Coordinates of C-alpha atoms (C1' of nucleotides) in Angstrom, one line a residue:
Chain I
M23 CA 196.0 78.5 13.7
S24 CA 196.9 81.8 12.2
Q25 CA 195.1 84.7 11.2
P26 CA 191.0 85.8 13.3
V27 CA 190.2 82.1 13.5
K28 CA 187.1 84.0 15.7
S29 CA 184.8 80.6 15.9
A30 CA 187.1 78.1 18.5
A31 CA 186.4 75.4 17.3
P32 CA 183.2 74.5 15.8
D33 CA 183.8 70.4 15.3
T34 CA 180.7 69.9 13.7
A35 CA 180.7 67.8 10.4
S36 CA 180.4 71.6 8.7
G37 CA 182.3 73.0 10.7
R38 CA 185.1 70.5 9.6
R39 CA 184.4 71.1 6.0
A40 CA 184.4 74.5 6.3
A41 CA 187.7 74.5 7.9
A42 CA 188.9 72.4 5.2
Q43 CA 188.1 74.8 3.0
R44 CA 189.5 77.6 4.8
H45 CA 192.5 75.9 4.7
R46 CA 192.6 75.0 0.9
V47 CA 192.2 78.4 -0.1
R48 CA 194.8 79.4 2.3
R49 CA 196.8 77.2 0.7
D50 CA 196.3 77.7 -3.0
I51 CA 197.1 81.3 -1.8
A52 CA 200.5 80.3 -0.4
T53 CA 201.8 78.4 -3.5
A54 CA 200.7 81.2 -6.0
A55 CA 202.8 83.6 -3.8
M56 CA 206.1 81.2 -3.9
R57 CA 205.2 80.7 -7.5
L58 CA 205.4 84.3 -8.6
F59 CA 208.6 85.4 -5.6
A60 CA 210.3 82.8 -7.2
T61 CA 209.7 84.0 -10.9
Q62 CA 209.3 87.7 -10.6
G63 CA 211.0 88.4 -7.1
Y64 CA 209.9 89.0 -3.7
E65 CA 209.3 92.9 -4.0
A66 CA 208.3 92.9 -7.5
T67 CA 205.4 91.1 -6.9
T68 CA 202.6 92.7 -5.4
V69 CA 199.6 91.9 -3.4
D70 CA 197.2 92.0 -5.7
E71 CA 198.9 90.2 -8.3
I72 CA 198.8 87.4 -5.4
A73 CA 195.8 88.0 -5.0
A74 CA 194.1 87.6 -8.8
S75 CA 196.7 84.9 -9.4
A76 CA 195.6 83.1 -6.6
G77 CA 191.7 84.1 -7.8
V78 CA 190.9 86.0 -4.6
A79 CA 190.0 89.5 -3.9
R80 CA 193.1 91.6 -2.5
R81 CA 191.0 91.1 0.7
T82 CA 190.8 88.0 1.0
F83 CA 194.3 87.6 1.3
F84 CA 194.9 89.7 4.3
R85 CA 192.4 87.4 5.6
H86 CA 194.4 84.7 5.1
F87 CA 197.5 86.5 6.0
R88 CA 198.8 88.9 8.5
S89 CA 201.1 89.9 5.5
K90 CA 202.9 89.9 2.4
E91 CA 205.7 87.9 4.7
E92 CA 203.9 85.8 5.9
A93 CA 202.6 83.9 3.1
I94 CA 206.4 82.8 2.4
F95 CA 206.4 81.1 5.8
P96 CA 202.8 80.1 6.1
D97 CA 204.1 77.5 9.0
H98 CA 205.7 78.9 11.3
D99 CA 203.0 80.1 13.6
D100 CA 201.6 76.0 13.7
T101 CA 205.6 74.7 14.1
L102 CA 205.6 77.1 17.2
V103 CA 203.0 76.0 18.7
R104 CA 203.2 72.2 18.2
V105 CA 207.3 72.9 19.5
Q106 CA 205.1 74.3 22.7
E107 CA 202.9 70.7 22.6
V108 CA 206.4 69.1 22.8
L109 CA 207.6 70.6 25.7
D110 CA 204.4 70.9 27.5
S111 CA 204.1 67.2 27.5
A112 CA 207.5 66.2 27.6
D113 CA 208.4 63.2 30.2
P114 CA 209.4 65.2 33.3
R115 CA 212.5 62.8 33.7
E116 CA 214.1 63.6 30.1
P117 CA 217.1 65.6 30.5
P118 CA 215.7 69.2 29.7
L119 CA 218.6 69.9 26.9
D120 CA 217.0 66.9 25.1
T121 CA 213.1 68.2 25.4
V122 CA 214.4 71.0 24.0
C123 CA 216.5 69.4 21.0
R124 CA 213.3 67.3 19.9
G125 CA 211.6 71.1 19.9
I126 CA 213.8 72.4 17.5
T127 CA 213.7 69.2 15.8
E128 CA 210.1 69.8 14.9
V129 CA 211.5 73.2 13.4
L130 CA 213.7 71.0 10.9
R131 CA 211.3 68.7 9.6
M132 CA 209.3 71.2 8.7
Y133 CA 212.0 72.5 6.4
A134 CA 212.3 69.1 5.4
Y135 CA 208.8 68.5 4.8
M136 CA 209.2 69.9 1.2
P137 CA 212.6 70.7 0.4
E138 CA 212.4 72.3 -2.7
V139 CA 210.2 74.7 -1.6
S140 CA 212.7 75.6 1.2
V141 CA 215.2 75.9 -1.3
E142 CA 214.1 78.4 -3.3
R143 CA 212.5 80.5 -0.1
Y144 CA 216.6 80.2 1.2
R145 CA 217.3 82.0 -2.0
L146 CA 215.0 84.6 -1.4
T147 CA 215.7 85.1 2.6
R148 CA 219.2 85.8 0.5
E149 CA 218.7 88.7 -1.4
V150 CA 215.1 90.2 0.5
P151 CA 216.5 91.6 3.9
T152 CA 213.0 92.1 4.9
L153 CA 212.4 88.5 4.3
R154 CA 215.9 87.6 6.3
E155 CA 214.6 89.8 9.2
R156 CA 211.3 88.2 9.2
E157 CA 212.9 84.1 9.4
I158 CA 215.6 85.5 12.5
A159 CA 212.4 86.6 14.0
S160 CA 210.8 83.5 13.5
V161 CA 213.7 81.6 14.6
A162 CA 213.9 83.9 17.7
R163 CA 210.2 83.5 19.1
Y164 CA 211.3 79.4 19.3
E165 CA 214.3 80.5 21.1
R166 CA 212.3 82.6 23.8
L167 CA 210.2 79.1 23.9
F168 CA 213.3 76.9 24.6
T169 CA 214.9 79.7 27.2
R170 CA 211.5 79.6 29.4
Y171 CA 211.6 76.1 29.1
L172 CA 214.9 75.7 30.4
L173 CA 214.2 78.2 33.1
G174 CA 211.5 76.3 34.7
H175 CA 212.8 73.2 34.6
F176 CA 216.1 73.8 36.4
D177 CA 217.3 71.8 38.7
E178 CA 214.9 72.0 41.6
G179 CA 215.8 69.8 44.1
A180 CA 219.7 71.1 44.4
Q181 CA 220.0 74.0 46.7
R182 CA 222.2 76.1 45.3
D183 CA 222.5 80.0 44.2
G184 CA 221.0 79.9 41.0
D185 CA 222.0 83.4 39.7
D186 CA 223.0 82.4 36.7
D187 CA 220.3 80.1 35.7
P188 CA 218.8 82.5 33.2
L189 CA 222.0 83.5 31.8
L190 CA 222.5 79.6 31.8
A191 CA 218.9 79.0 29.9
E192 CA 219.1 81.6 27.4
V193 CA 222.7 80.5 26.2
A194 CA 221.2 77.0 26.0
A195 CA 219.0 77.9 24.3
S196 CA 221.1 79.5 21.9
A197 CA 223.2 77.4 20.9
V198 CA 220.4 74.5 20.5
V199 CA 219.4 77.0 17.7
A200 CA 222.6 77.8 16.7
A201 CA 223.1 74.6 15.9
H202 CA 219.3 74.2 14.0
N203 CA 220.1 76.9 12.0
H204 CA 223.5 76.4 11.0
V205 CA 222.3 72.5 10.0
L206 CA 219.4 73.8 8.3
R207 CA 222.0 76.4 6.3
R208 CA 224.3 74.1 5.3
W209 CA 221.7 71.4 4.0
L210 CA 219.8 74.2 2.2
R211 CA 223.1 75.4 0.6
A212 CA 223.1 71.8 -0.4
G213 CA 220.4 71.9 -2.4
G214 CA 218.1 70.3 -0.2
K215 CA 220.0 67.0 -0.5
G216 CA 220.6 64.6 2.5
D217 CA 219.5 63.3 5.7
V218 CA 219.7 66.6 7.9
E219 CA 217.9 64.9 10.9
A220 CA 220.8 62.7 11.3
Q221 CA 222.9 65.6 11.0
L222 CA 221.1 67.8 13.3
D223 CA 221.6 65.1 15.8
H224 CA 225.4 65.2 15.4
A225 CA 225.0 68.6 15.8
F226 CA 223.6 68.0 19.3
D227 CA 225.9 66.1 20.3
V228 CA 228.5 68.4 19.8
I229 CA 226.9 71.2 21.8
K230 CA 226.1 68.7 24.0
A231 CA 229.6 68.1 25.0
T232 CA 230.0 71.7 24.6
L233 CA 227.9 72.4 26.9
G234 CA 228.0 69.6 29.2
T235 CA 230.0 71.1 31.8
A236 CA 227.5 73.6 33.1
I237 CA 224.6 72.2 31.4
G238 CA 224.6 68.3 32.6
P239 CA 223.7 65.2 31.4
G240 CA 220.5 65.8 33.2
R241 CA 218.9 68.6 35.2
I242 CA 221.3 71.9 34.5
P243 CA 223.4 73.2 37.5
A244 CA 224.3 77.1 37.2
R245 CA 227.5 77.7 38.0
A246 CA 230.5 75.1 37.7
A247 CA 229.4 74.2 41.3
S248 CA 231.8 74.8 44.7
A249 CA 232.9 70.9 43.8
P250 CA 234.7 70.9 41.0
S251 CA 233.5 69.0 38.4
V252 CA 236.0 66.8 35.7
S253 CA 234.3 65.3 33.0
R254 CA 235.1 63.0 29.7
Q255 CA 234.6 64.1 26.4
G256 CA 235.3 61.9 23.4
E257 CA 238.7 62.1 23.3
V258 CA 239.2 64.8 26.2
V259 CA 239.1 65.0 29.5
V260 CA 237.6 68.7 30.9
A261 CA 238.5 69.4 34.7
V262 CA 236.1 72.3 35.8
A263 CA 236.7 74.4 39.4
R264 CA 236.4 77.6 41.4
T265 CA 239.4 79.6 41.1
D266 CA 238.5 79.5 45.1
A267 CA 238.2 75.8 45.3
S268 CA 240.7 74.2 47.6
P269 CA 243.8 73.1 44.6
A270 CA 243.5 69.8 46.6
E271 CA 240.1 69.0 46.0
I272 CA 240.7 70.2 42.6
M273 CA 243.1 67.8 42.2
R274 CA 241.6 65.0 43.6
S275 CA 238.8 65.6 40.9
I276 CA 240.5 65.3 38.4
E277 CA 243.0 62.1 39.3
D278 CA 239.7 59.8 40.0
A279 CA 237.9 61.2 37.0
L280 CA 241.8 60.6 34.8
R281 CA 241.2 57.1 36.6
R282 CA 237.8 56.2 35.3
A283 CA 238.9 57.1 32.2
Chain B
M3 CA 227.5 106.4 8.3
S4 CA 224.0 105.7 8.2
Q5 CA 222.4 106.7 5.3
P6 CA 223.0 107.8 1.4
V7 CA 226.3 109.3 2.0
K8 CA 227.6 109.3 -1.7
S9 CA 230.4 111.9 -0.7
A10 CA 233.3 109.4 0.3
A11 CA 235.2 111.6 2.8
P12 CA 235.1 115.1 2.4
D13 CA 238.0 116.5 4.6
T14 CA 237.8 120.0 4.3
A15 CA 237.2 122.7 6.3
S16 CA 233.4 123.3 4.5
G17 CA 232.8 119.3 4.3
R18 CA 233.6 118.8 8.2
R19 CA 230.8 121.7 9.4
A20 CA 228.5 120.3 6.2
A21 CA 228.9 117.3 8.2
A22 CA 228.5 118.0 11.9
Q23 CA 225.6 120.2 10.5
R24 CA 223.7 117.1 8.9
H25 CA 224.5 114.7 12.3
R26 CA 222.9 117.5 14.6
V27 CA 220.0 117.4 12.2
R28 CA 219.8 113.3 12.4
R29 CA 220.1 113.8 16.2
D30 CA 217.3 116.6 16.5
I31 CA 215.1 114.1 14.5
A32 CA 216.3 111.2 16.4
T33 CA 215.1 113.3 20.0
A34 CA 211.7 114.3 18.5
A35 CA 211.2 110.9 17.5
M36 CA 212.3 109.8 20.3
R37 CA 210.0 112.1 22.4
L38 CA 206.6 111.5 20.2
F39 CA 206.7 107.6 20.3
A40 CA 207.7 108.0 24.5
T41 CA 204.4 110.4 24.8
Q42 CA 201.5 108.9 22.4
G43 CA 203.6 105.6 21.3
Y44 CA 205.3 104.5 18.4
E45 CA 202.4 103.5 16.3
A46 CA 200.2 106.3 17.0
T47 CA 203.0 108.8 15.9
T48 CA 203.2 109.5 12.1
V49 CA 206.6 110.4 10.1
D50 CA 204.6 114.0 9.7
E51 CA 204.6 114.5 13.0
I52 CA 208.2 113.6 13.8
A53 CA 209.4 115.4 11.0
A54 CA 206.8 118.5 12.1
S55 CA 208.5 118.3 16.2
A56 CA 211.9 118.3 14.4
G57 CA 211.1 120.7 12.6
V58 CA 211.7 119.3 9.3
A59 CA 209.9 117.8 5.8
R60 CA 208.2 114.9 6.0
R61 CA 211.5 113.9 3.0
T62 CA 214.5 114.8 5.2
F63 CA 213.3 112.6 7.5
F64 CA 214.0 109.7 5.1
R65 CA 216.6 111.0 4.4
H66 CA 218.3 111.1 7.2
F67 CA 216.6 107.7 8.3
R68 CA 216.1 104.7 6.3
S69 CA 212.7 103.8 8.1
K70 CA 210.6 104.7 11.0
E71 CA 212.0 101.9 12.9
E72 CA 215.6 103.4 12.4
A73 CA 215.0 106.4 14.2
I74 CA 214.4 104.9 17.2
F75 CA 217.9 102.7 16.9
P76 CA 219.4 105.6 16.0
D77 CA 223.3 104.0 16.3
H78 CA 223.3 100.2 15.7
D79 CA 224.6 100.7 12.6
D80 CA 227.9 102.9 13.8
T81 CA 228.0 100.3 16.3
L82 CA 228.2 97.9 13.8
V83 CA 231.3 99.1 12.3
R84 CA 232.8 100.1 15.5
V85 CA 232.2 96.4 16.3
Q86 CA 233.8 95.3 13.2
E87 CA 237.1 97.4 13.9
V88 CA 237.5 96.1 16.9
L89 CA 237.5 92.6 15.3
D90 CA 240.0 94.0 12.4
S91 CA 242.5 95.7 14.7
A92 CA 242.8 92.5 17.5
D93 CA 246.0 92.1 18.3
P94 CA 246.6 88.6 16.5
R95 CA 247.7 86.7 20.1
E96 CA 244.6 87.9 21.9
P97 CA 242.3 84.6 22.3
P98 CA 239.5 85.0 19.5
L99 CA 236.4 84.8 22.0
D100 CA 237.9 87.0 23.9
T101 CA 238.1 89.9 21.3
V102 CA 233.9 88.6 20.3
C103 CA 233.8 89.7 24.0
R104 CA 235.5 92.7 23.7
G105 CA 232.9 93.6 20.6
I106 CA 229.9 92.8 22.0
T107 CA 231.1 95.1 24.9
E108 CA 231.3 98.1 22.4
V109 CA 227.3 97.1 21.6
L110 CA 226.3 97.1 25.5
R111 CA 228.2 100.3 25.5
M112 CA 226.2 101.9 23.5
Y113 CA 222.9 101.1 25.4
A114 CA 224.7 102.2 28.5
Y115 CA 225.9 105.7 26.7
M116 CA 222.2 107.3 27.4
P117 CA 220.2 105.0 29.8
E118 CA 217.5 107.1 30.5
V119 CA 216.8 106.5 26.8
S120 CA 217.8 102.9 26.4
V121 CA 215.2 102.4 29.3
E122 CA 212.0 104.4 27.1
R123 CA 213.2 102.3 24.1
Y124 CA 213.4 99.0 25.8
R125 CA 209.4 99.7 27.2
L126 CA 208.4 100.6 23.7
T127 CA 210.6 97.6 22.0
R128 CA 208.4 95.2 24.6
E129 CA 205.0 96.1 23.8
V130 CA 205.2 97.1 19.6
P131 CA 206.4 94.5 18.0
T132 CA 207.7 95.8 15.3
L133 CA 210.6 97.4 16.8
R134 CA 210.9 94.0 18.8
E135 CA 212.0 92.2 15.5
R136 CA 213.8 95.1 14.6
E137 CA 215.6 95.2 17.5
I138 CA 216.8 91.0 17.5
A139 CA 217.0 91.7 13.8
S140 CA 220.1 94.4 14.6
V141 CA 221.4 92.0 17.3
A142 CA 221.6 89.0 14.6
R143 CA 223.9 91.2 12.7
Y144 CA 226.5 91.4 15.4
E145 CA 226.0 87.4 15.6
R146 CA 227.1 86.9 12.0
L147 CA 229.9 89.6 12.6
F148 CA 231.1 87.3 15.2
T149 CA 230.4 84.2 13.7
R150 CA 232.4 85.4 10.5
Y151 CA 235.4 86.2 12.7
L152 CA 235.5 82.7 15.1
L153 CA 235.3 80.8 11.9
G154 CA 238.5 82.3 10.4
H155 CA 240.3 83.0 13.4
F156 CA 240.3 79.0 14.4
D157 CA 243.8 77.1 15.1
E158 CA 245.2 77.5 11.6
G159 CA 248.3 75.7 13.3
A160 CA 247.1 72.6 13.8
Q161 CA 246.2 69.6 11.5
R162 CA 242.9 68.4 12.8
D163 CA 239.6 68.0 10.8
G164 CA 237.7 70.8 11.5
D165 CA 234.4 69.8 10.3
D166 CA 232.7 71.4 13.2
D167 CA 234.3 74.2 13.3
P168 CA 231.7 76.8 11.9
L169 CA 229.3 74.5 14.3
L170 CA 231.5 75.7 17.1
A171 CA 232.1 79.3 15.7
E172 CA 228.0 79.9 15.5
V173 CA 227.5 78.6 19.1
A174 CA 230.2 80.6 20.5
A175 CA 229.1 83.6 18.1
S176 CA 225.3 83.0 20.0
A177 CA 226.7 82.3 23.5
V178 CA 228.4 85.7 23.9
V179 CA 225.4 87.3 21.5
A180 CA 222.8 85.3 24.6
A181 CA 224.9 86.8 27.0
H182 CA 225.0 90.0 26.1
N183 CA 221.1 90.4 25.8
H184 CA 220.5 88.9 28.9
V185 CA 223.0 90.9 31.0
L186 CA 221.5 94.0 29.1
R187 CA 217.6 93.0 29.4
R188 CA 217.9 92.6 33.3
W189 CA 220.0 96.1 33.6
L190 CA 217.1 97.3 31.4
R191 CA 214.5 95.9 33.6
A192 CA 216.1 97.0 36.6
G193 CA 215.8 101.0 35.2
G194 CA 219.3 101.3 34.0
K195 CA 220.8 100.8 37.2
G196 CA 224.3 99.4 38.4
D197 CA 227.3 98.9 36.3
V198 CA 226.3 96.9 33.3
E199 CA 229.6 95.9 31.9
A200 CA 230.9 94.5 35.3
Q201 CA 227.5 92.2 35.2
L202 CA 228.8 91.7 31.3
D203 CA 232.3 89.7 32.3
H204 CA 231.3 88.6 34.9
A205 CA 228.2 86.5 32.2
F206 CA 231.8 86.0 30.1
D207 CA 233.5 84.3 32.8
V208 CA 230.7 82.0 32.9
I209 CA 229.8 81.5 29.3
K210 CA 234.0 80.9 28.6
A211 CA 233.8 78.5 31.9
T212 CA 230.9 76.6 30.0
L213 CA 232.4 76.8 26.5
G214 CA 236.3 76.4 27.9
T215 CA 235.9 72.8 26.8
A216 CA 235.0 73.2 23.0
I217 CA 236.7 76.8 22.7
G218 CA 239.7 76.9 24.1
P219 CA 241.4 80.0 26.0
G220 CA 243.5 81.0 22.7
R221 CA 243.4 79.8 20.1
I222 CA 239.8 77.6 19.2
P223 CA 241.1 74.0 19.1
A224 CA 238.4 71.7 17.6
R225 CA 239.7 69.4 20.3
A226 CA 242.5 69.8 22.8
A227 CA 245.8 69.7 21.9
S228 CA 248.3 67.2 22.9
A229 CA 249.7 69.2 25.7
P230 CA 247.0 69.7 28.2
S231 CA 246.0 73.2 28.2
V232 CA 245.3 75.1 31.9
S233 CA 243.6 78.5 31.9
R234 CA 242.2 80.9 34.8
Q235 CA 239.2 82.3 32.9
G236 CA 237.3 85.1 35.9
E237 CA 236.3 82.7 38.6
V238 CA 236.8 79.3 37.5
V239 CA 239.4 77.4 36.4
V240 CA 239.3 75.4 32.8
A241 CA 242.2 72.4 32.4
V242 CA 241.9 70.9 29.1
A243 CA 243.9 68.1 27.8
R244 CA 243.6 64.4 26.2
T245 CA 242.9 61.2 27.6
D246 CA 246.0 60.0 25.9
A247 CA 248.1 61.8 27.9
S248 CA 249.5 60.9 30.8
P249 CA 248.2 60.9 33.7
A250 CA 251.1 62.5 35.8
E251 CA 251.5 65.0 33.2
I252 CA 248.2 66.3 32.8
M253 CA 248.3 66.6 36.6
R254 CA 251.4 68.4 36.6
S255 CA 250.0 71.1 34.8
I256 CA 247.0 71.5 36.9
E257 CA 248.9 72.3 39.8
D258 CA 251.1 74.8 37.7
A259 CA 248.2 76.5 36.5
L260 CA 246.6 76.2 40.4
R261 CA 249.9 78.1 41.7
R262 CA 250.1 80.3 39.2
A263 CA 246.5 81.6 39.4
Chain K
dT6 C1' 230.7 137.4 -9.9
dT7 C1' 229.8 132.7 -12.1
dA8 C1' 230.1 127.4 -11.6
dC9 C1' 229.3 124.1 -8.5
dC10 C1' 226.9 120.9 -5.1
dA11 C1' 224.8 119.0 -1.3
dG12 C1' 221.0 119.4 1.5
dT13 C1' 216.5 120.8 1.8
dG14 C1' 211.1 121.3 0.4
dA15 C1' 207.2 119.9 -1.8
dC16 C1' 204.5 117.3 -4.6
dA17 C1' 202.9 113.0 -6.9
dC18 C1' 202.6 108.4 -6.8
dC19 C1' 203.2 103.0 -5.5
dC20 C1' 201.8 99.9 -2.3
dG21 C1' 201.1 97.0 2.4
dG22 C1' 197.6 97.0 5.5
dT23 C1' 192.9 97.9 7.3
dG24 C1' 187.6 98.6 8.2
dC25 C1' 183.5 98.7 6.9
dC26 C1' 179.3 97.2 4.0
dA27 C1' 177.3 94.4 1.5
dT28 C1' 176.7 90.4 -0.3
dA29 C1' 176.5 85.3 -1.0
dC30 C1' 176.6 80.2 0.4
dG31 C1' 175.3 76.7 3.2
dG32 C1' 172.9 74.5 7.3
dT33 C1' 169.6 74.6 10.8
dA34 C1' 165.4 75.3 13.0
dA35 C1' 160.5 76.0 12.3
Chain A
dT25 C1' 160.2 75.1 1.9
dT26 C1' 160.6 79.2 4.0
dA27 C1' 163.4 82.2 7.0
dC28 C1' 167.0 82.8 9.9
dC29 C1' 171.8 82.9 11.3
dG30 C1' 177.1 82.3 11.0
dT31 C1' 181.0 83.4 8.0
dA32 C1' 183.9 83.6 3.8
dT33 C1' 184.1 86.9 0.6
dG34 C1' 184.1 91.1 -2.9
dG35 C1' 185.1 95.8 -3.2
dC36 C1' 185.8 100.2 -1.2
dA37 C1' 187.9 104.2 0.9
dC38 C1' 191.4 105.4 3.5
dC39 C1' 195.4 105.5 6.3
dG40 C1' 200.2 106.2 6.7
dG41 C1' 205.5 104.3 5.1
dG42 C1' 208.4 104.7 1.6
dT43 C1' 210.2 106.8 -2.8
dG44 C1' 211.4 109.2 -7.4
dT45 C1' 211.5 113.5 -9.1
dC46 C1' 212.5 118.8 -9.8
dA47 C1' 213.0 123.3 -7.9
dC48 C1' 214.9 126.4 -4.7
dT49 C1' 218.6 127.5 -1.4
dG50 C1' 223.0 128.7 0.9
dG51 C1' 227.7 128.4 1.1
dT52 C1' 232.4 127.2 -1.4
dA53 C1' 235.4 127.2 -5.4
dA54 C1' 237.2 129.1 -9.1

DNA sequence: TTACCAGTGACACCCGGTGCCATACGGTAA
DNA sequence: TTACCGTATGGCACCGGGTGTCACTGGTAA
């Protein structure tokens, strides 16, 4: 799930064993690369050295990794398809934003699976611009998935002009990703200690409260709909309405909400 | 403002002329590169060809551009410092989110300044992964600026536990950037026709309404202040109040705001 | 004139990445 | 067992982006 993978799925005994072998080599190369990067630095380590350290030929390295950079992020490709699977297999009744949150959680788990490696990699990405860009690009791929998913799961039923739907989908996706980034980086800076996933869940709560106005708990309504919306969020009550809505209508909505609160 | 720039600011007649000359060469190279990219494709064009086409040596190319990619995005570095200047020189009374919006508008203007070039570049970035990543990384640099700015301009006065401040800053910054990205891409897909800046302003209205809850119209309160706040933001009016404020007080504030709007 | 300096051209070099071919390993059919 | 075949590998040549270095040029200040 990362390189040529010419044969689609040779699901025979031999095929499986060959795949396992292949996977082992890939892992060996990745660990060798990581070790060298950690000790010598990223740029100071050549592909030849990595290959030699892993006991393979230089050419073989590039058969397992598209580039030197990929050797340090070996799991993004797999994770990307896993995330897509999460989205594809989601219960249609689940709020799309929740689905997306479960998706990004999959990414976080990838990091949390090997804390030490992730922390070391974080150290490298901070000082090597190339790696920084690479990671940013990787995360952008997840975001793209989410944007498309949200856009495809807007409130199909409601009859409203969804001119701003794509915008809201993009904003929501970027918010989820931003939450992930924030929690992840904080955790990495702390040395990979603590329950990241719980922290991420809290971040989800925060952004859901933040986006709650426009992107409801269920489907996603495009703009603050023509009808004013009022929501109680924690200690605050928030009212949003179009200025062209009748003031009386707005006041009534808010009064109702306050009464319920 | 992009490469070596060893001499800080030789503000003499000769120095200025030399700088102008330098800038002209840089521009010539960039246009030559753009022309070749557009006709032959990005990867099929070598740096040697660009240099030859611009009438300079290969080495000179790399004195003006750090990489082949930079030749296609010659303005990001300058724009980045302009954005920083916008943030630095902002009126302290301006809502930080507005300041950030003005910042990203600066980026949009860079694209809008030469619509044809931007459209052509967009075509290239869509089909060349390298350029895609490059552009994503560029935008991420702006986002980073915004996150830091917002974080530094939280409501200093209020005494509240701002545990989630960094998260909210990051989410807000990413929302602004997402709005920019969305508007820009739509405009580019439409061939660079129409008033982008107006479209961006509308997008700002939408996200301000969306984020209005947590990131207030003025400073960024983690939660709402004791006194209810009401603000008119573009097409929408947003009211925020603590649930423990008296309902009558809340209603009065909102009524006032609606009257003013 | 002389001394200086920034930009330039030319050359050599490193290294990431690719195409190509020969080979070795392993399973399968005869 | 033997012949066949697909796959992973090793080795090699090659391309092209990016860097270090040095010599040269033209314009400027002293």
